[in-house]
Short mmCIF file of C-alpha atoms in Angstrom, two decimals:
data_model
loop_
_atom_site.label_atom_id
_atom_site.label_comp_id
_atom_site.label_asym_id
_atom_site.label_seq_id
_atom_site.Cartn_x
_atom_site.Cartn_y
_atom_site.Cartn_z
CA MET A 1 47.89 -120.11 190.86
CA LYS A 2 50.91 -122.90 190.55
CA ALA A 3 49.96 -126.37 191.52
CA VAL A 4 51.03 -130.03 190.89
CA PHE A 5 48.25 -131.91 189.24
CA ALA A 6 47.40 -134.91 187.40
CA THR A 7 46.13 -134.40 183.87
CA THR A 8 44.65 -137.80 183.45
CA PRO A 9 44.88 -141.17 185.41
CA ASP A 10 47.24 -143.53 184.35
CA PRO A 11 47.65 -147.07 185.95
CA ASP A 12 50.32 -148.16 183.91
CA ASP A 13 52.50 -144.97 184.03
CA PRO A 14 51.27 -142.64 186.65
CA LEU A 15 54.28 -140.39 186.71
CA SER A 16 53.69 -139.24 182.98
CA ALA A 17 50.44 -137.45 183.84
CA VAL A 18 52.26 -135.20 186.48
CA VAL A 19 52.29 -131.51 185.62
CA VAL A 20 53.88 -128.36 187.57
CA GLY A 21 51.72 -125.67 186.03
CA HIS A 22 48.86 -123.13 186.59
CA ARG A 23 45.36 -124.11 187.94
CA PRO A 24 42.28 -121.74 188.77
CA ASP A 25 42.53 -120.43 192.19
CA PRO A 26 40.26 -122.18 194.82
CA GLU A 27 36.70 -121.07 195.08
CA VAL A 28 36.00 -119.91 198.73
CA PRO A 29 32.43 -120.77 199.78
CA GLN A 30 30.64 -118.50 202.11
CA GLY A 31 32.08 -119.25 205.54
CA TRP A 32 35.36 -120.76 204.32
CA VAL A 33 38.77 -119.16 204.33
CA ARG A 34 41.72 -119.37 202.00
CA VAL A 35 45.06 -120.79 203.28
CA ARG A 36 48.40 -120.06 201.72
CA VAL A 37 50.43 -123.19 201.52
CA ARG A 38 53.98 -123.27 203.16
CA ALA A 39 54.85 -127.03 202.70
CA ALA A 40 53.23 -130.01 201.57
CA SER A 41 54.12 -133.62 202.20
CA LEU A 42 53.99 -136.35 199.74
CA ASN A 43 51.90 -139.58 200.57
CA HIS A 44 50.82 -142.88 198.83
CA LYS A 45 47.54 -141.40 198.11
CA ASP A 46 49.16 -139.20 195.80
CA LEU A 47 50.25 -142.35 193.80
CA TRP A 48 46.83 -143.59 193.84
CA THR A 49 45.21 -140.28 192.62
CA LEU A 50 47.75 -140.51 189.73
CA ARG A 51 46.64 -144.14 188.76
CA GLY A 52 42.91 -143.25 189.29
CA VAL A 53 42.04 -145.42 192.31
CA GLY A 54 38.59 -144.57 193.32
CA ILE A 55 38.37 -141.50 191.46
CA ASN A 56 36.17 -140.81 188.21
CA ARG A 57 38.04 -139.78 184.95
CA ASP A 58 35.84 -136.68 184.77
CA GLN A 59 37.52 -135.31 187.89
CA TYR A 60 40.73 -134.84 186.10
CA PRO A 61 42.91 -132.48 185.56
CA ARG A 62 43.08 -132.96 189.45
CA ILE A 63 45.40 -131.15 192.00
CA LEU A 64 47.35 -133.59 193.94
CA GLY A 65 48.17 -133.48 197.56
CA CYS A 66 46.38 -134.61 200.58
CA GLU A 67 48.25 -132.84 203.72
CA ALA A 68 49.85 -129.46 204.05
CA ALA A 69 50.90 -126.74 206.50
CA GLY A 70 50.24 -123.03 205.60
CA GLU A 71 49.04 -119.63 206.93
CA GLY A 72 45.41 -118.58 207.49
CA PRO A 73 44.06 -115.19 206.52
CA ASP A 74 44.95 -114.11 210.14
CA GLY A 75 48.46 -115.33 209.79
CA ALA A 76 47.77 -118.48 212.06
CA ARG A 77 49.92 -121.55 211.35
CA VAL A 78 47.37 -124.40 210.48
CA VAL A 79 47.23 -127.88 208.91
CA LEU A 80 44.30 -129.14 206.84
CA TYR A 81 42.17 -131.98 208.56
CA PRO A 82 41.08 -134.69 206.23
CA LEU A 83 37.24 -134.12 206.58
CA LEU A 84 35.65 -130.79 205.36
CA ASP A 85 32.17 -131.57 206.68
CA SER A 86 31.24 -134.34 209.21
CA PRO A 87 27.52 -135.33 210.00
CA PRO A 88 26.00 -133.65 213.15
CA GLY A 89 26.52 -135.92 216.11
CA MET A 90 29.48 -137.82 214.50
CA SER A 91 31.71 -138.71 217.44
CA ASP A 92 34.44 -140.60 215.23
CA GLU A 93 34.80 -138.63 212.05
CA THR A 94 37.11 -141.24 210.53
CA LEU A 95 34.13 -143.63 209.99
CA VAL A 96 33.08 -141.27 207.04
CA MET A 97 36.70 -140.26 205.76
CA PRO A 98 37.01 -143.09 203.12
CA ALA A 99 34.01 -142.23 201.38
CA ALA A 100 34.48 -138.43 201.62
CA GLN A 101 38.04 -138.79 200.04
CA LEU A 102 37.03 -141.09 197.32
CA VAL A 103 34.45 -138.70 195.94
CA GLY A 104 36.87 -135.74 196.05
CA ALA A 105 35.45 -133.62 198.61
CA ARG A 106 38.94 -132.75 199.83
CA PRO A 107 41.02 -130.15 197.92
CA GLY A 108 44.46 -130.95 196.72
CA THR A 109 47.11 -129.33 198.82
CA LEU A 110 49.91 -129.19 196.20
CA ALA A 111 49.08 -125.60 195.11
CA GLU A 112 49.83 -122.21 196.23
CA TYR A 113 46.46 -122.12 198.02
CA PHE A 114 43.44 -124.04 199.44
CA ALA A 115 40.19 -123.31 200.67
CA ALA A 116 38.58 -124.99 203.86
CA PRO A 117 36.07 -124.31 206.47
CA PRO A 118 37.57 -123.03 209.84
CA GLU A 119 36.74 -126.27 211.70
CA SER A 120 38.98 -128.24 209.29
CA LEU A 121 41.92 -126.22 210.05
CA LEU A 122 44.06 -127.64 213.10
CA PRO A 123 46.75 -125.44 214.98
CA VAL A 124 50.55 -126.10 214.36
CA PRO A 125 52.77 -126.52 217.42
CA ASP A 126 54.96 -123.59 217.56
CA HIS A 127 58.15 -125.84 217.91
CA LEU A 128 57.74 -127.59 214.51
CA SER A 129 59.01 -126.08 211.18
CA TRP A 130 56.41 -125.71 208.19
CA GLU A 131 58.24 -129.09 206.78
CA GLU A 132 57.52 -131.02 209.79
CA ALA A 133 54.04 -129.60 210.35
CA ALA A 134 53.14 -130.85 206.91
CA CYS A 135 53.67 -134.32 208.06
CA LEU A 136 51.17 -134.41 210.95
CA VAL A 137 47.72 -135.21 209.57
CA CYS A 138 48.21 -138.03 207.12
CA THR A 139 51.35 -139.77 208.58
CA TRP A 140 51.71 -138.80 212.39
CA LEU A 141 48.04 -138.75 213.34
CA PRO A 142 47.22 -142.24 211.90
CA ALA A 143 50.40 -143.75 213.56
CA TYR A 144 49.26 -142.34 216.90
CA ARG A 145 45.48 -143.58 216.53
CA MET A 146 46.97 -146.99 215.66
CA LEU A 147 49.12 -147.32 218.81
CA TYR A 148 47.18 -145.70 221.48
CA THR A 149 43.47 -145.98 220.30
CA LYS A 150 43.26 -149.18 218.19
CA ALA A 151 45.76 -151.28 219.71
CA ALA A 152 45.36 -149.40 223.27
CA LEU A 153 49.00 -149.67 224.26
CA ARG A 154 50.47 -148.66 227.53
CA PRO A 155 54.08 -147.94 228.72
CA GLY A 156 56.00 -151.32 229.01
CA ASP A 157 53.83 -153.02 226.40
CA THR A 158 55.76 -154.29 223.29
CA VAL A 159 54.71 -153.65 219.94
CA LEU A 160 56.15 -154.76 216.49
CA VAL A 161 56.24 -152.32 213.65
CA GLN A 162 56.60 -154.05 210.17
CA GLY A 163 58.61 -151.68 208.11
CA ALA A 164 61.25 -149.43 209.40
CA ALA A 165 62.09 -146.19 207.12
CA GLY A 166 58.93 -144.88 205.40
CA GLY A 167 56.87 -141.93 206.76
CA LEU A 168 54.28 -143.91 208.84
CA SER A 169 56.96 -146.31 210.05
CA THR A 170 59.21 -143.56 211.47
CA ALA A 171 56.45 -141.80 213.08
CA LEU A 172 55.42 -145.10 214.66
CA ILE A 173 58.66 -145.96 215.86
CA SER A 174 59.17 -142.27 217.36
CA LEU A 175 55.78 -142.07 218.96
CA ALA A 176 55.77 -145.88 220.37
CA ALA A 177 59.34 -145.22 221.92
CA ALA A 178 58.38 -141.89 223.44
CA GLY A 179 55.35 -143.52 224.91
CA GLY A 180 57.39 -146.03 227.11
CA LEU A 181 56.75 -148.84 224.54
CA ARG A 182 59.11 -151.71 223.90
CA THR A 183 59.36 -151.27 220.16
CA TRP A 184 60.64 -153.93 217.86
CA VAL A 185 60.73 -152.96 214.19
CA THR A 186 61.39 -155.23 211.05
CA GLY A 187 63.37 -153.54 208.18
CA ARG A 188 64.54 -154.99 204.75
CA SER A 189 68.08 -153.50 204.94
CA ALA A 190 70.87 -152.76 207.26
CA ASP A 191 70.68 -149.13 206.87
CA LYS A 192 66.90 -148.99 207.41
CA ARG A 193 67.23 -151.25 210.60
CA ASP A 194 69.91 -148.78 211.96
CA LEU A 195 67.70 -145.79 211.21
CA ALA A 196 64.85 -147.46 213.31
CA ARG A 197 67.24 -147.81 216.36
CA ARG A 198 68.35 -144.22 216.02
CA LEU A 199 64.71 -143.30 215.98
CA GLY A 200 64.33 -145.23 219.58
CA ALA A 201 63.47 -148.88 218.55
CA SER A 202 64.41 -151.42 221.19
CA ASP A 203 65.42 -154.14 218.81
CA VAL A 204 65.31 -154.61 215.02
CA PHE A 205 64.92 -157.73 213.07
CA GLU A 206 64.96 -158.90 209.33
CA PRO A 207 61.58 -159.40 207.62
CA GLY A 208 60.02 -162.80 208.90
CA ALA A 209 62.52 -163.25 211.70
CA THR A 210 61.47 -165.28 214.67
CA LEU A 211 61.04 -162.91 217.62
CA PRO A 212 62.47 -163.36 221.15
CA GLU A 213 58.72 -163.75 222.59
CA PRO A 214 55.21 -162.80 221.50
CA VAL A 215 54.31 -158.94 221.32
CA ASP A 216 51.25 -157.35 222.83
CA ALA A 217 50.50 -155.77 219.23
CA VAL A 218 51.53 -155.64 215.73
CA ILE A 219 51.37 -152.59 213.34
CA ASP A 220 50.99 -153.92 209.71
CA SER A 221 50.62 -151.58 206.86
CA VAL A 222 52.65 -153.86 204.27
CA GLY A 223 50.02 -156.57 203.61
CA LYS A 224 50.46 -159.83 202.02
CA GLU A 225 54.13 -160.16 202.64
CA THR A 226 54.32 -159.64 206.36
CA TRP A 227 50.38 -160.93 207.29
CA THR A 228 51.61 -164.47 208.17
CA HIS A 229 54.54 -163.05 210.47
CA SER A 230 52.44 -160.55 212.00
CA LEU A 231 49.85 -163.35 213.09
CA ARG A 232 52.70 -165.50 214.25
CA SER A 233 54.20 -162.75 216.13
CA VAL A 234 51.28 -161.54 218.10
CA ARG A 235 50.45 -163.13 221.73
CA HIS A 236 47.44 -164.70 222.46
CA GLY A 237 44.82 -162.20 222.72
CA GLY A 238 46.81 -159.63 221.14
CA THR A 239 45.87 -157.04 218.39
CA VAL A 240 47.07 -156.73 214.85
CA VAL A 241 46.13 -153.33 213.44
CA VAL A 242 45.92 -153.26 209.54
CA ALA A 243 46.73 -149.99 208.56
CA GLY A 244 47.52 -150.64 204.86
CA ALA A 245 48.38 -153.06 202.24
CA THR A 246 51.18 -151.76 200.12
CA THR A 247 52.23 -155.41 199.06
CA GLY A 248 48.73 -156.49 198.24
CA ASP A 249 45.31 -156.98 200.24
CA VAL A 250 44.69 -160.69 199.61
CA PRO A 251 47.10 -162.54 201.91
CA PRO A 252 46.37 -165.93 203.52
CA ALA A 253 43.61 -165.55 206.12
CA ARG A 254 45.01 -168.27 208.38
CA LEU A 255 41.67 -167.90 210.54
CA HIS A 256 42.30 -171.08 212.63
CA ARG A 257 45.26 -168.91 214.40
CA VAL A 258 42.97 -165.88 214.47
CA TYR A 259 40.22 -167.87 216.33
CA PHE A 260 42.34 -170.21 218.06
CA HIS A 261 44.64 -167.75 219.75
CA GLN A 262 41.80 -165.00 220.13
CA ILE A 263 43.73 -162.49 218.11
CA ASN A 264 41.99 -158.98 217.61
CA VAL A 265 42.37 -157.86 214.09
CA VAL A 266 41.31 -154.16 213.63
CA GLY A 267 41.49 -151.64 210.97
CA SER A 268 42.61 -148.21 211.58
CA PHE A 269 42.16 -144.92 209.21
CA SER A 270 43.38 -141.64 209.73
CA GLY A 271 42.35 -140.21 213.40
CA THR A 272 40.24 -137.61 215.08
CA ARG A 273 40.43 -134.05 215.96
CA GLU A 274 40.67 -135.16 219.51
CA GLU A 275 43.27 -137.48 218.94
CA TYR A 276 45.19 -134.86 217.10
CA ARG A 277 44.88 -132.70 220.04
CA ARG A 278 46.29 -135.38 222.20
CA MET A 279 48.94 -136.16 219.99
CA VAL A 280 50.10 -132.63 219.68
CA THR A 281 50.51 -132.35 223.54
CA PHE A 282 52.14 -135.56 223.54
CA MET A 283 54.77 -134.29 220.86
CA ARG A 284 55.34 -131.03 222.58
CA THR A 285 55.71 -132.89 226.03
CA THR A 286 58.29 -135.36 224.62
CA GLY A 287 60.14 -133.35 222.13
CA ILE A 288 59.68 -135.78 219.27
CA ARG A 289 58.98 -134.41 215.58
CA PRO A 290 58.50 -135.90 212.26
CA LEU A 291 61.58 -137.28 210.24
CA VAL A 292 61.93 -135.26 207.22
CA ASP A 293 64.04 -137.11 204.52
CA ASP A 294 64.12 -134.19 201.94
CA VAL A 295 62.97 -130.91 201.25
CA LEU A 296 62.49 -130.16 197.54
CA PRO A 297 61.31 -127.19 195.57
CA ILE A 298 57.84 -127.68 193.83
CA GLN A 299 59.37 -127.95 190.44
CA GLU A 300 60.83 -131.11 191.31
CA ALA A 301 57.50 -132.66 192.31
CA ARG A 302 57.79 -135.50 189.60
CA ALA A 303 61.17 -136.70 190.66
CA ALA A 304 59.97 -136.51 194.45
CA LEU A 305 56.88 -138.60 193.55
CA LYS A 306 59.26 -141.24 191.79
CA ARG A 307 61.45 -141.60 194.92
CA LEU A 308 58.04 -142.28 196.77
CA ALA A 309 57.00 -144.73 194.26
CA ASP A 310 60.37 -146.38 194.32
CA GLY A 311 60.41 -146.59 198.17
CA ASP A 312 63.51 -144.38 198.26
CA VAL A 313 62.47 -142.60 201.34
CA ARG A 314 63.52 -142.25 204.93
CA GLY A 315 60.71 -140.40 206.85
CA ASN A 316 58.51 -137.96 204.64
CA LEU A 317 59.38 -136.10 201.40
CA VAL A 318 58.11 -132.54 201.57
CA LEU A 319 57.65 -130.02 198.71
CA THR A 320 58.04 -126.34 199.38
CA TRP A 321 57.05 -123.16 197.66
CA SER A 322 60.18 -121.42 198.94
CA GLU A 323 62.11 -119.86 196.46
CA ASP A 324 65.17 -121.25 197.86
CA GLY A 325 64.57 -124.88 198.15
CA GLN A 326 68.29 -125.82 198.96
CA GLU A 327 68.05 -123.46 202.09
CA SER A 328 65.01 -125.23 203.20
CA ARG A 329 66.77 -128.64 202.62
CA SER A 330 69.90 -127.79 204.57
CA GLU A 331 67.79 -126.37 207.47
CA ALA A 332 65.86 -129.77 207.44
CA ALA A 333 69.04 -131.70 207.75
CA ARG A 334 70.33 -129.41 210.46
CA ARG A 335 67.13 -130.05 212.62
CA LEU A 336 67.41 -133.73 211.86
CA SER A 337 71.21 -133.95 213.33
CA VAL A 338 70.12 -132.25 216.40
CA TRP A 339 67.61 -134.81 217.75
CA ILE A 340 68.65 -137.97 215.95
CA PRO A 341 72.23 -139.17 217.46
#
């Protein structure tokens, strides 16, 4: 089958290892099914895989991709849940996900096919396109968990989203605004801040700006560059959700502020199947949908990954197996113009 894979890890020049070529069809263990991939969204985890983060060298060549939408053997539209197997009685599957992903338990999705147990295939809402569905599991599901489980926000609360234009940020803004939250967003450029407003942000600010008042929660996936601002912006007894560290994971702790203001600092990773069910119902009710920046044919995978690495993304970048990538791209742009003024 055709696939996008890394020949070897390269921390210094990760894109040099990207190949679009042929790999063996996936083995389908007894009880599993094979899924035909229709669209796959790129994720920063793909860049980590190219650099060899947490993965042994002997696990290469390695197919990239961590989320996709496709067709099951019965024609059902499905997406792949991050965990292929969970211990019996596990109520929060996310607690075992990081280890499961790092040891390579999940197959790469940037291929024509992948194999998975039926319980790891989640239904796709009928109103979403293949390209939009490909963004649900590794982008929208974590965003939903951060806002409504980890921060436990309710309509009328105020949330600060650090970052305005990436896949996670646009999902957070859309989900927060649709849920009745006063949504404040920081963005590094005027066009990114304008995008946040169009997605429903109540107000936008430059990074590090003093806010009109403290917020109930901050969602911070940036790390070192925004950490002090996040702690300074949250109210006494409020919550800072740590969802990543794209600028570094060793920020100043400022522990005096954490304990003196009784700030709750919580980590968040992925989401549960039950949270996925609730999120899909929420999306169907409100009509919100993922922001797809561009739809590219699989042959342009390296260029797409470079855009992701450079931060040149507004929403999600999606690769498709469609023979007419330009047609898919135009359709994505048309849908975007319909629901974003």
